[in-house]
Amino acid sequence: MLQRRTYGLLAAVLAVALFFAFSYRGAPSLSDGMTSYTAGTTQLSGSWKERVERLDTRLDSTDAGPLSEAWQEVSQSLATELPEADLDQLESTWLTRFDKVITTLERDQSPPSSATSRKQDASQLDLALKRELERLNSETAADTSAATTEAKQAVRRDRAVELRKATLAVHDAQDQVERLKVQIEREGRSNRLASQKAQRAAALAKVMPEVRSLLAPFITPGYVQPARGRGSYNLETTTEKKPVSLERLKLVGALDDTSKGHFYLLRFGGGRNTSGNRRPLGSFPNYLGGDISVNVQSVPRVKRAQALLREHGEALVEAQLLSP
């Protein structure tokens, strides 16, 4: 479509140039000129043909040379501008400008009375037309430049929009990656915790018979707990029957591998008659009263009970065999 419209517009302008150059009296080759003119005008639309026919009544052979050159320059300029211009607007613009040229001819041309006056009139007409064509050519260049600038700005706007979309897409992708990282880390932590819990449960299962026997005074539910406070021998009574608190044993120092630690654990776990802990002893030693020196034979089993509580205390809480 572009090539056909372009050819039609160029043919219109070139037909006018051919008309000026060859279709008047005194042309170098009238038959060649008319053939070329006829070939050109067959491409013209009705609106262009009317304007060419009006020119036919207004010009004579003395105008052919200068006007042919002028129109040739216009046609070359137009051919260069066509690829960048809006063709509908361009055709409308040049039809208007063609009308202005005809109006100039009709206004400035006087009926020739002699050869001298004809030459003077032709010179004046030539000058007026050249000025008009220069002005029109300048306007065309300005219009084309403006159209090109607007097209470039439109391209820049489109690119800015696309860049904005691409930037937002990148940010969304980055946010998604961060969310996936957090999710993977959370799942990994959860898997590690589950794995560690399973390992603790497996380790506890291996010593469970010993735990149920030696730690009976601690894993059996009862109504007393060690009182809060380091080194305290006091007890706290609870309304709910539950196993001994692992945290309470740690707070009073009953899990410390020291003489005091051994004594605290022995006094609470084995002191059924002195501490009020009525839970069954199992294989845990009975507290005989006095300090640790009086109960020296019980120390090995107390130390083993401490070791079980320190090593498997968390698993015992998870299995609900000890209170937190």
mmCIF file of C-alpha atoms in Angstrom:
data_model
loop_
_atom_site.group_PDB
_atom_site.id
_atom_site.type_symbol
_atom_site.label_atom_id
_atom_site.label_comp_id
_atom_site.label_asym_id
_atom_site.label_seq_id
_atom_site.Cartn_x
_atom_site.Cartn_y
_atom_site.Cartn_z
ATOM 1 C CA MET A 1 0.000 0.000 0.000
ATOM 2 C CA LEU A 2 2.803 2.422 0.847
ATOM 3 C CA GLN A 3 4.561 1.932 -2.522
ATOM 4 C CA ARG A 4 1.342 2.474 -4.502
ATOM 5 C CA ARG A 5 0.447 5.678 -2.614
ATOM 6 C CA THR A 6 4.007 6.936 -2.828
ATOM 7 C CA TYR A 7 4.074 6.366 -6.588
ATOM 8 C CA GLY A 8 0.769 8.174 -7.025
ATOM 9 C CA LEU A 9 1.929 11.265 -5.134
ATOM 10 C CA LEU A 10 5.253 11.399 -6.963
ATOM 11 C CA ALA A 11 3.501 10.934 -10.303
ATOM 12 C CA ALA A 12 1.271 13.902 -9.486
ATOM 13 C CA VAL A 13 4.194 16.240 -8.869
ATOM 14 C CA LEU A 14 6.287 14.919 -11.764
ATOM 15 C CA ALA A 15 3.314 15.238 -14.122
ATOM 16 C CA VAL A 16 3.169 18.941 -13.329
ATOM 17 C CA ALA A 17 6.917 19.282 -13.961
ATOM 18 C CA LEU A 18 6.568 17.426 -17.272
ATOM 19 C CA PHE A 19 3.627 19.612 -18.170
ATOM 20 C CA PHE A 20 5.667 22.766 -17.590
ATOM 21 C CA ALA A 21 8.687 21.393 -19.460
ATOM 22 C CA PHE A 22 7.100 19.993 -22.614
ATOM 23 C CA SER A 23 3.441 20.821 -23.170
ATOM 24 C CA TYR A 24 3.658 24.424 -24.451
ATOM 25 C CA ARG A 25 4.527 26.019 -27.743
ATOM 26 C CA GLY A 26 8.228 25.953 -28.460
ATOM 27 C CA ALA A 27 8.964 22.765 -26.465
ATOM 28 C CA PRO A 28 12.106 20.894 -27.664
ATOM 29 C CA SER A 29 10.017 17.837 -28.529
ATOM 30 C CA LEU A 30 6.303 18.404 -28.374
ATOM 31 C CA SER A 31 5.395 14.807 -29.204
ATOM 32 C CA ASP A 32 7.801 13.428 -26.546
ATOM 33 C CA GLY A 33 6.582 16.011 -24.084
ATOM 34 C CA MET A 34 2.939 15.183 -24.609
ATOM 35 C CA THR A 35 3.646 11.466 -24.382
ATOM 36 C CA SER A 36 5.427 11.974 -21.052
ATOM 37 C CA TYR A 37 2.731 14.341 -19.850
ATOM 38 C CA THR A 38 -0.010 11.894 -20.792
ATOM 39 C CA ALA A 39 1.824 9.046 -19.015
ATOM 40 C CA GLY A 40 2.107 11.176 -15.893
ATOM 41 C CA THR A 41 -1.431 12.494 -15.804
ATOM 42 C CA THR A 42 -2.964 9.055 -16.111
ATOM 43 C CA GLN A 43 -1.721 8.428 -12.559
ATOM 44 C CA LEU A 44 -3.453 11.534 -11.168
ATOM 45 C CA SER A 45 -6.580 11.485 -9.061
ATOM 46 C CA GLY A 46 -9.502 13.686 -10.107
ATOM 47 C CA SER A 47 -8.554 16.464 -7.694
ATOM 48 C CA TRP A 48 -5.014 16.656 -9.116
ATOM 49 C CA LYS A 49 -6.175 16.524 -12.767
ATOM 50 C CA GLU A 50 -8.464 19.512 -12.245
ATOM 51 C CA ARG A 51 -5.567 21.536 -10.925
ATOM 52 C CA VAL A 52 -3.233 20.543 -13.789
ATOM 53 C CA GLU A 53 -5.916 21.537 -16.299
ATOM 54 C CA ARG A 54 -6.258 24.934 -14.610
ATOM 55 C CA LEU A 55 -2.509 25.447 -15.034
ATOM 56 C CA ASP A 56 -2.842 24.612 -18.724
ATOM 57 C CA THR A 57 -4.857 27.811 -19.211
ATOM 58 C CA ARG A 58 -2.549 30.031 -17.166
ATOM 59 C CA LEU A 59 1.017 29.401 -18.388
ATOM 60 C CA ASP A 60 2.789 29.735 -21.700
ATOM 61 C CA SER A 61 6.073 28.450 -23.123
ATOM 62 C CA THR A 62 8.269 31.129 -21.516
ATOM 63 C CA ASP A 63 7.456 29.608 -18.107
ATOM 64 C CA ALA A 64 8.479 26.094 -18.995
ATOM 65 C CA GLY A 65 12.192 26.178 -18.200
ATOM 66 C CA PRO A 66 12.244 27.929 -14.774
ATOM 67 C CA LEU A 67 9.103 26.256 -13.504
ATOM 68 C CA SER A 68 10.289 22.823 -14.594
ATOM 69 C CA GLU A 69 13.459 23.254 -12.526
ATOM 70 C CA ALA A 70 11.502 24.556 -9.560
ATOM 71 C CA TRP A 71 9.044 21.693 -9.612
ATOM 72 C CA GLN A 72 11.860 19.205 -10.073
ATOM 73 C CA GLU A 73 13.415 20.430 -6.821
ATOM 74 C CA VAL A 74 10.052 20.172 -5.099
ATOM 75 C CA SER A 75 9.504 16.636 -6.348
ATOM 76 C CA GLN A 76 12.967 15.533 -5.195
ATOM 77 C CA SER A 77 12.352 17.017 -1.759
ATOM 78 C CA LEU A 78 8.948 15.371 -1.589
ATOM 79 C CA ALA A 79 10.384 11.994 -2.603
ATOM 80 C CA THR A 80 12.848 12.222 0.297
ATOM 81 C CA GLU A 81 10.154 13.163 2.804
ATOM 82 C CA LEU A 82 7.531 10.605 1.818
ATOM 83 C CA PRO A 83 8.844 7.638 3.842
ATOM 84 C CA GLU A 84 8.713 9.701 7.053
ATOM 85 C CA ALA A 85 5.396 11.523 6.478
ATOM 86 C CA ASP A 86 1.727 10.729 6.914
ATOM 87 C CA LEU A 87 0.616 10.180 3.306
ATOM 88 C CA ASP A 88 -3.013 11.314 3.705
ATOM 89 C CA GLN A 89 -1.959 14.514 5.430
ATOM 90 C CA LEU A 90 0.836 15.066 2.896
ATOM 91 C CA GLU A 91 -1.482 14.751 -0.091
ATOM 92 C CA SER A 92 -3.982 17.156 1.463
ATOM 93 C CA THR A 93 -1.183 19.637 2.249
ATOM 94 C CA TRP A 94 0.204 19.575 -1.270
ATOM 95 C CA LEU A 95 -3.230 19.927 -2.866
ATOM 96 C CA THR A 96 -3.698 23.070 -0.780
ATOM 97 C CA ARG A 97 -0.282 24.375 -1.762
ATOM 98 C CA PHE A 98 -0.903 23.612 -5.425
ATOM 99 C CA ASP A 99 -4.053 25.717 -5.191
ATOM 100 C CA LYS A 100 -1.990 28.581 -3.771
ATOM 101 C CA VAL A 101 0.373 28.377 -6.762
ATOM 102 C CA ILE A 102 -2.570 28.546 -9.193
ATOM 103 C CA THR A 103 -4.017 31.480 -7.246
ATOM 104 C CA THR A 104 -0.673 33.275 -7.539
ATOM 105 C CA LEU A 105 -0.716 32.698 -11.298
ATOM 106 C CA GLU A 106 -4.250 34.008 -11.636
ATOM 107 C CA ARG A 107 -3.541 37.046 -9.483
ATOM 108 C CA ASP A 108 -0.205 38.135 -10.960
ATOM 109 C CA GLN A 109 -0.584 37.259 -14.634
ATOM 110 C CA SER A 110 -1.715 40.050 -17.006
ATOM 111 C CA PRO A 111 -2.846 39.469 -20.599
ATOM 112 C CA PRO A 112 0.316 39.696 -22.730
ATOM 113 C CA SER A 113 0.269 42.612 -25.230
ATOM 114 C CA SER A 114 3.752 42.304 -26.646
ATOM 115 C CA ALA A 115 6.825 40.120 -26.587
ATOM 116 C CA THR A 116 8.541 42.508 -24.153
ATOM 117 C CA SER A 117 5.613 42.670 -21.785
ATOM 118 C CA ARG A 118 5.204 38.900 -21.994
ATOM 119 C CA LYS A 119 8.841 38.438 -20.949
ATOM 120 C CA GLN A 120 8.443 40.922 -18.067
ATOM 121 C CA ASP A 121 5.264 39.233 -16.925
ATOM 122 C CA ALA A 122 6.928 35.859 -17.163
ATOM 123 C CA SER A 123 9.893 37.072 -15.074
ATOM 124 C CA GLN A 124 7.597 38.498 -12.416
ATOM 125 C CA LEU A 125 5.540 35.332 -12.406
ATOM 126 C CA ASP A 126 8.663 33.206 -12.237
ATOM 127 C CA LEU A 127 9.923 35.189 -9.235
ATOM 128 C CA ALA A 128 6.563 35.002 -7.437
ATOM 129 C CA LEU A 129 6.240 31.296 -8.044
ATOM 130 C CA LYS A 130 9.789 30.586 -6.949
ATOM 131 C CA ARG A 131 9.190 32.439 -3.683
ATOM 132 C CA GLU A 132 5.966 30.590 -3.117
ATOM 133 C CA LEU A 133 7.647 27.243 -3.837
ATOM 134 C CA GLU A 134 10.554 28.057 -1.508
ATOM 135 C CA ARG A 135 8.107 28.887 1.269
ATOM 136 C CA LEU A 136 6.111 25.711 0.660
ATOM 137 C CA ASN A 137 9.277 23.631 0.562
ATOM 138 C CA SER A 138 10.402 25.154 3.879
ATOM 139 C CA GLU A 139 7.008 24.411 5.469
ATOM 140 C CA THR A 140 7.181 20.828 4.238
ATOM 141 C CA ALA A 141 10.623 20.374 5.784
ATOM 142 C CA ALA A 142 9.363 21.806 9.094
ATOM 143 C CA ASP A 143 6.286 19.554 9.056
ATOM 144 C CA THR A 144 8.426 16.526 8.305
ATOM 145 C CA SER A 145 10.865 17.411 11.090
ATOM 146 C CA ALA A 146 7.991 17.829 13.556
ATOM 147 C CA ALA A 147 6.483 14.496 12.495
ATOM 148 C CA THR A 148 9.871 12.799 12.888
ATOM 149 C CA THR A 149 10.375 14.345 16.337
ATOM 150 C CA GLU A 150 6.906 13.245 17.442
ATOM 151 C CA ALA A 151 7.570 9.727 16.153
ATOM 152 C CA LYS A 152 10.840 9.561 18.094
ATOM 153 C CA GLN A 153 9.105 10.792 21.234
ATOM 154 C CA ALA A 154 6.407 8.167 20.788
ATOM 155 C CA VAL A 155 9.088 5.477 20.478
ATOM 156 C CA ARG A 156 10.785 6.754 23.626
ATOM 157 C CA ARG A 157 7.470 6.725 25.502
ATOM 158 C CA ASP A 158 6.760 3.180 24.359
ATOM 159 C CA ARG A 159 10.241 2.086 25.400
ATOM 160 C CA ALA A 160 9.815 3.758 28.798
ATOM 161 C CA VAL A 161 6.557 1.879 29.341
ATOM 162 C CA GLU A 162 8.166 -1.418 28.340
ATOM 163 C CA LEU A 163 11.162 -0.707 30.586
ATOM 164 C CA ARG A 164 8.831 0.029 33.502
ATOM 165 C CA LYS A 165 6.977 -3.242 32.920
ATOM 166 C CA ALA A 166 10.246 -5.167 32.689
ATOM 167 C CA THR A 167 11.534 -3.534 35.903
ATOM 168 C CA LEU A 168 8.342 -4.435 37.772
ATOM 169 C CA ALA A 169 8.581 -7.992 36.465
ATOM 170 C CA VAL A 170 12.189 -8.241 37.721
ATOM 171 C CA HIS A 171 11.171 -6.901 41.150
ATOM 172 C CA ASP A 172 8.297 -9.384 41.328
ATOM 173 C CA ALA A 173 10.660 -12.203 40.428
ATOM 174 C CA GLN A 174 13.138 -11.055 43.083
ATOM 175 C CA ASP A 175 10.367 -10.919 45.697
ATOM 176 C CA GLN A 176 9.256 -14.401 44.718
ATOM 177 C CA VAL A 177 12.826 -15.687 45.036
ATOM 178 C CA GLU A 178 13.089 -14.148 48.525
ATOM 179 C CA ARG A 179 9.777 -15.718 49.543
ATOM 180 C CA LEU A 180 10.960 -19.084 48.256
ATOM 181 C CA LYS A 181 14.221 -18.707 50.183
ATOM 182 C CA VAL A 182 12.313 -18.005 53.404
ATOM 183 C CA GLN A 183 9.969 -20.917 52.749
ATOM 184 C CA ILE A 184 12.851 -23.282 51.995
ATOM 185 C CA GLU A 185 14.719 -22.115 55.093
ATOM 186 C CA ARG A 186 11.598 -22.541 57.241
ATOM 187 C CA GLU A 187 10.940 -26.001 55.831
ATOM 188 C CA GLY A 188 14.581 -26.914 56.239
ATOM 189 C CA ARG A 189 14.542 -25.778 59.868
ATOM 190 C CA SER A 190 11.343 -27.719 60.470
ATOM 191 C CA ASN A 191 12.835 -30.806 58.860
ATOM 192 C CA ARG A 192 16.000 -30.455 60.943
ATOM 193 C CA LEU A 193 13.985 -30.095 64.132
ATOM 194 C CA ALA A 194 11.859 -33.116 63.241
ATOM 195 C CA SER A 195 14.971 -35.111 62.441
ATOM 196 C CA GLN A 196 16.626 -34.111 65.708
ATOM 197 C CA LYS A 197 13.478 -34.975 67.654
ATOM 198 C CA ALA A 198 13.351 -38.372 65.970
ATOM 199 C CA GLN A 199 16.993 -38.980 66.853
ATOM 200 C CA ARG A 200 16.349 -38.048 70.494
ATOM 201 C CA ALA A 201 13.346 -40.362 70.615
ATOM 202 C CA ALA A 202 15.391 -43.194 69.124
ATOM 203 C CA ALA A 203 18.177 -42.681 71.654
ATOM 204 C CA LEU A 204 15.679 -42.589 74.523
ATOM 205 C CA ALA A 205 14.034 -45.792 73.343
ATOM 206 C CA LYS A 206 17.343 -47.639 73.755
ATOM 207 C CA VAL A 207 17.520 -46.826 77.478
ATOM 208 C CA MET A 208 13.796 -46.737 78.220
ATOM 209 C CA PRO A 209 13.795 -49.810 80.544
ATOM 210 C CA GLU A 210 16.502 -48.208 82.692
ATOM 211 C CA VAL A 211 14.706 -44.837 82.595
ATOM 212 C CA ARG A 212 11.418 -46.313 83.800
ATOM 213 C CA SER A 213 13.173 -48.002 86.713
ATOM 214 C CA LEU A 214 15.850 -45.524 87.814
ATOM 215 C CA LEU A 215 13.869 -42.347 87.118
ATOM 216 C CA ALA A 216 10.582 -43.567 88.576
ATOM 217 C CA PRO A 217 10.508 -40.832 91.306
ATOM 218 C CA PHE A 218 10.674 -38.191 88.541
ATOM 219 C CA ILE A 219 8.603 -39.529 85.614
ATOM 220 C CA THR A 220 5.678 -40.713 87.741
ATOM 221 C CA PRO A 221 2.948 -38.060 88.048
ATOM 222 C CA GLY A 222 2.597 -36.547 91.540
ATOM 223 C CA TYR A 223 1.481 -33.440 93.443
ATOM 224 C CA VAL A 224 4.860 -31.986 94.505
ATOM 225 C CA GLN A 225 7.578 -30.101 92.584
ATOM 226 C CA PRO A 226 10.957 -28.702 93.616
ATOM 227 C CA ALA A 227 10.532 -25.073 94.735
ATOM 228 C CA ARG A 228 12.063 -22.333 92.574
ATOM 229 C CA GLY A 229 15.422 -21.077 93.771
ATOM 230 C CA ARG A 230 18.979 -22.286 93.622
ATOM 231 C CA GLY A 231 19.829 -24.714 96.438
ATOM 232 C CA SER A 232 16.320 -24.775 97.843
ATOM 233 C CA TYR A 233 15.122 -27.935 99.541
ATOM 234 C CA ASN A 234 11.576 -26.714 99.694
ATOM 235 C CA LEU A 235 8.728 -28.243 97.759
ATOM 236 C CA GLU A 236 5.699 -26.789 96.017
ATOM 237 C CA THR A 237 2.378 -28.570 96.008
ATOM 238 C CA THR A 238 0.343 -28.561 92.795
ATOM 239 C CA THR A 239 -3.348 -29.146 92.244
ATOM 240 C CA GLU A 240 -2.641 -31.125 89.093
ATOM 241 C CA LYS A 241 -0.938 -34.474 89.188
ATOM 242 C CA LYS A 242 2.011 -34.429 86.788
ATOM 243 C CA PRO A 243 5.665 -35.549 86.331
ATOM 244 C CA VAL A 244 8.531 -33.592 87.878
ATOM 245 C CA SER A 245 9.581 -30.449 86.004
ATOM 246 C CA LEU A 246 12.942 -30.733 84.239
ATOM 247 C CA GLU A 247 13.411 -26.968 84.502
ATOM 248 C CA ARG A 248 12.798 -27.026 88.285
ATOM 249 C CA LEU A 249 15.458 -29.755 88.732
ATOM 250 C CA LYS A 250 17.933 -27.590 86.801
ATOM 251 C CA LEU A 251 17.065 -24.446 88.800
ATOM 252 C CA VAL A 252 17.758 -26.014 92.205
ATOM 253 C CA GLY A 253 21.046 -27.502 90.916
ATOM 254 C CA ALA A 254 19.895 -31.118 91.163
ATOM 255 C CA LEU A 255 21.484 -31.954 87.757
ATOM 256 C CA ASP A 256 24.914 -30.507 88.571
ATOM 257 C CA ASP A 257 27.625 -33.179 88.644
ATOM 258 C CA THR A 258 28.821 -32.041 92.072
ATOM 259 C CA SER A 259 28.395 -33.279 95.678
ATOM 260 C CA LYS A 260 25.654 -30.692 96.219
ATOM 261 C CA GLY A 261 23.989 -31.661 92.967
ATOM 262 C CA HIS A 262 24.032 -35.321 93.923
ATOM 263 C CA PHE A 263 22.570 -34.490 97.347
ATOM 264 C CA TYR A 264 19.754 -32.328 95.959
ATOM 265 C CA LEU A 265 18.665 -35.043 93.511
ATOM 266 C CA LEU A 266 18.937 -37.794 96.150
ATOM 267 C CA ARG A 267 17.007 -35.811 98.766
ATOM 268 C CA PHE A 268 14.121 -34.970 96.404
ATOM 269 C CA GLY A 269 13.897 -38.311 94.563
ATOM 270 C CA GLY A 270 14.602 -40.658 97.479
ATOM 271 C CA GLY A 271 13.199 -38.659 100.374
ATOM 272 C CA ARG A 272 9.770 -40.207 100.616
ATOM 273 C CA ASN A 273 9.829 -39.867 104.388
ATOM 274 C CA THR A 274 11.482 -36.421 104.541
ATOM 275 C CA SER A 275 10.557 -34.480 101.388
ATOM 276 C CA GLY A 276 6.993 -35.530 100.958
ATOM 277 C CA ASN A 277 7.576 -36.864 97.434
ATOM 278 C CA ARG A 278 5.290 -39.911 97.435
ATOM 279 C CA ARG A 279 6.230 -41.111 93.979
ATOM 280 C CA PRO A 280 7.576 -44.698 93.782
ATOM 281 C CA LEU A 281 11.347 -45.150 94.101
ATOM 282 C CA GLY A 282 11.801 -47.831 91.455
ATOM 283 C CA SER A 283 15.567 -48.563 91.427
ATOM 284 C CA PHE A 284 16.443 -45.023 92.584
ATOM 285 C CA PRO A 285 18.206 -45.107 96.032
ATOM 286 C CA ASN A 286 16.350 -44.204 99.217
ATOM 287 C CA TYR A 287 17.499 -41.104 101.080
ATOM 288 C CA LEU A 288 18.682 -42.118 104.551
ATOM 289 C CA GLY A 289 18.926 -38.631 106.031
ATOM 290 C CA GLY A 290 21.975 -36.481 106.773
ATOM 291 C CA ASP A 291 24.415 -35.217 104.149
ATOM 292 C CA ILE A 292 25.879 -37.034 101.169
ATOM 293 C CA SER A 293 28.570 -38.692 103.232
ATOM 294 C CA VAL A 294 25.912 -40.729 104.976
ATOM 295 C CA ASN A 295 24.510 -41.834 101.624
ATOM 296 C CA VAL A 296 27.816 -42.446 99.848
ATOM 297 C CA GLN A 297 26.737 -45.878 98.631
ATOM 298 C CA SER A 298 23.914 -44.261 96.707
ATOM 299 C CA VAL A 299 26.120 -41.804 94.753
ATOM 300 C CA PRO A 300 26.800 -44.056 91.696
ATOM 301 C CA ARG A 301 23.096 -44.565 91.016
ATOM 302 C CA VAL A 302 22.385 -40.856 91.653
ATOM 303 C CA LYS A 303 25.108 -39.893 89.150
ATOM 304 C CA ARG A 304 23.643 -42.292 86.577
ATOM 305 C CA ALA A 305 20.186 -40.795 87.117
ATOM 306 C CA GLN A 306 21.673 -37.322 86.618
ATOM 307 C CA ALA A 307 23.308 -38.465 83.382
ATOM 308 C CA LEU A 308 20.038 -39.877 82.049
ATOM 309 C CA LEU A 309 18.188 -36.672 82.930
ATOM 310 C CA ARG A 310 20.824 -34.439 81.322
ATOM 311 C CA GLU A 311 21.169 -36.575 78.164
ATOM 312 C CA HIS A 312 17.526 -37.504 77.622
ATOM 313 C CA GLY A 313 15.705 -34.751 79.536
ATOM 314 C CA GLU A 314 14.466 -32.996 76.356
ATOM 315 C CA ALA A 315 13.254 -36.286 74.854
ATOM 316 C CA LEU A 316 11.504 -37.124 78.145
ATOM 317 C CA VAL A 317 9.673 -33.783 78.021
ATOM 318 C CA GLU A 318 8.706 -34.404 74.359
ATOM 319 C CA ALA A 319 7.425 -37.841 75.359
ATOM 320 C CA GLN A 320 5.526 -36.170 78.250
ATOM 321 C CA LEU A 321 7.388 -38.314 80.782
ATOM 322 C CA LEU A 322 8.723 -35.115 82.397
ATOM 323 C CA SER A 323 7.086 -31.728 82.736
ATOM 324 C CA PRO A 324 8.845 -28.839 80.977
#
